[in-house]
mmCIF file of C-alpha atoms in Angstrom:
data_model
loop_
_atom_site.group_PDB
_atom_site.id
_atom_site.type_symbol
_atom_site.label_atom_id
_atom_site.label_comp_id
_atom_site.label_asym_id
_atom_site.label_seq_id
_atom_site.Cartn_x
_atom_site.Cartn_y
_atom_site.Cartn_z
ATOM 1 C CA MET A 1 -150.470 19.134 130.884
ATOM 2 C CA ILE A 2 -151.078 17.825 134.374
ATOM 3 C CA LYS A 3 -148.929 17.800 137.500
ATOM 4 C CA LEU A 4 -147.646 14.289 136.740
ATOM 5 C CA ASP A 5 -146.314 15.531 133.376
ATOM 6 C CA ILE A 6 -144.405 18.293 135.163
ATOM 7 C CA VAL A 7 -142.974 15.793 137.659
ATOM 8 C CA ASN A 8 -141.876 13.499 134.819
ATOM 9 C CA GLN A 9 -140.186 16.357 132.944
ATOM 10 C CA VAL A 10 -138.344 17.517 136.068
ATOM 11 C CA ALA A 11 -137.185 13.958 136.745
ATOM 12 C CA ASP A 12 -136.039 13.435 133.144
ATOM 13 C CA LYS A 13 -134.203 16.755 132.807
ATOM 14 C CA THR A 14 -132.465 16.660 136.194
ATOM 15 C CA GLY A 15 -131.858 12.938 136.577
ATOM 16 C CA VAL A 16 -133.390 12.811 140.056
ATOM 17 C CA PRO A 17 -135.833 10.046 141.013
ATOM 18 C CA LYS A 18 -139.500 10.740 140.329
ATOM 19 C CA GLN A 19 -140.312 10.645 144.046
ATOM 20 C CA LYS A 20 -137.838 13.477 144.733
ATOM 21 C CA ALA A 21 -139.079 15.406 141.694
ATOM 22 C CA GLU A 22 -142.647 15.120 142.999
ATOM 23 C CA GLN A 23 -141.549 16.502 146.373
ATOM 24 C CA VAL A 24 -139.901 19.461 144.639
ATOM 25 C CA VAL A 25 -142.959 20.211 142.502
ATOM 26 C CA ASP A 26 -145.287 19.874 145.517
ATOM 27 C CA SER A 27 -143.134 22.170 147.640
ATOM 28 C CA LEU A 28 -143.037 24.767 144.829
ATOM 29 C CA PHE A 29 -146.819 24.726 144.457
ATOM 30 C CA ASN A 30 -147.318 24.872 148.237
ATOM 31 C CA ALA A 31 -144.965 27.844 148.509
ATOM 32 C CA MET A 32 -146.929 29.621 145.767
ATOM 33 C CA LYS A 33 -150.270 28.836 147.471
ATOM 34 C CA ASP A 34 -148.972 30.101 150.821
ATOM 35 C CA ALA A 35 -147.689 33.336 149.288
ATOM 36 C CA LEU A 36 -150.985 33.984 147.494
ATOM 37 C CA ALA A 37 -152.951 33.192 150.667
ATOM 38 C CA LEU A 38 -150.965 35.935 152.416
ATOM 39 C CA GLY A 39 -151.819 38.356 149.601
ATOM 40 C CA LYS A 40 -148.290 38.459 148.220
ATOM 41 C CA ARG A 41 -147.414 38.902 144.559
ATOM 42 C CA ILE A 42 -145.473 36.147 142.760
ATOM 43 C CA GLU A 43 -143.270 37.365 139.935
ATOM 44 C CA LEU A 44 -141.472 34.836 137.747
ATOM 45 C CA ARG A 45 -139.288 36.744 135.287
ATOM 46 C CA GLY A 46 -139.920 35.696 131.712
ATOM 47 C CA PHE A 47 -143.029 33.745 132.717
ATOM 48 C CA GLY A 48 -145.513 36.066 134.390
ATOM 49 C CA VAL A 49 -147.017 37.490 137.553
ATOM 50 C CA PHE A 50 -149.634 35.989 139.888
ATOM 51 C CA THR A 51 -151.628 38.425 142.033
ATOM 52 C CA ILE A 52 -154.708 38.374 144.246
ATOM 53 C CA LYS A 53 -157.489 40.777 143.247
ATOM 54 C CA PRO A 54 -160.579 41.533 145.314
ATOM 55 C CA ARG A 55 -163.870 40.568 143.741
ATOM 56 C CA LYS A 56 -166.929 42.789 144.242
ATOM 57 C CA THR A 57 -170.302 41.745 145.545
ATOM 58 C CA GLY A 58 -172.603 40.782 142.745
ATOM 59 C CA ILE A 59 -176.011 39.482 141.856
ATOM 60 C CA GLY A 60 -176.442 36.219 140.002
ATOM 61 C CA ARG A 61 -179.347 34.022 139.052
ATOM 62 C CA ASN A 62 -180.190 30.489 140.066
ATOM 63 C CA PRO A 63 -180.386 28.674 136.698
ATOM 64 C CA ARG A 64 -183.120 26.318 137.870
ATOM 65 C CA THR A 65 -185.513 28.806 139.458
ATOM 66 C CA GLY A 66 -184.409 32.069 137.871
ATOM 67 C CA GLU A 67 -184.419 33.841 141.257
ATOM 68 C CA GLU A 68 -181.738 36.394 142.049
ATOM 69 C CA VAL A 69 -178.933 35.301 144.363
ATOM 70 C CA SER A 70 -176.453 37.559 146.142
ATOM 71 C CA ILE A 71 -172.823 36.670 145.408
ATOM 72 C CA PRO A 72 -170.540 37.577 148.332
ATOM 73 C CA PRO A 73 -167.296 39.507 147.822
ATOM 74 C CA GLY A 74 -164.172 37.416 147.569
ATOM 75 C CA LYS A 75 -160.717 37.168 146.122
ATOM 76 C CA ALA A 76 -159.524 35.790 142.805
ATOM 77 C CA VAL A 77 -156.081 34.819 141.542
ATOM 78 C CA ARG A 78 -155.046 36.691 138.408
ATOM 79 C CA PHE A 79 -152.197 35.810 136.067
ATOM 80 C CA LYS A 80 -150.524 38.256 133.717
ATOM 81 C CA PRO A 81 -148.134 36.566 131.275
ATOM 82 C CA GLY A 82 -144.641 37.965 130.794
ATOM 83 C CA LYS A 83 -143.224 39.137 127.476
ATOM 84 C CA ASP A 84 -141.425 35.851 126.799
ATOM 85 C CA LEU A 85 -144.605 33.839 127.367
ATOM 86 C CA GLN A 86 -146.741 36.176 125.243
ATOM 87 C CA SER A 87 -144.472 35.682 122.245
ATOM 88 C CA VAL A 88 -145.010 31.892 122.265
#
């Protein structure tokens, strides 16, 4: 499923024009991105929880040369499905 599929489903189920449905979907995704960028937790009851977890420094390998490369620390988005979603 891609974003366009979500927009089409929102438009079909609510009866709003596709342009308005796309604005709603975009604003929802932007609100989620902004919250995660601030390090906030997003909890959608029955669906799941999105959180930001720190990622440690690591050592990887360049596949072409085989030399070791340092991987800097960072952050990663994690998703934990809710009970309703796990039972699907």
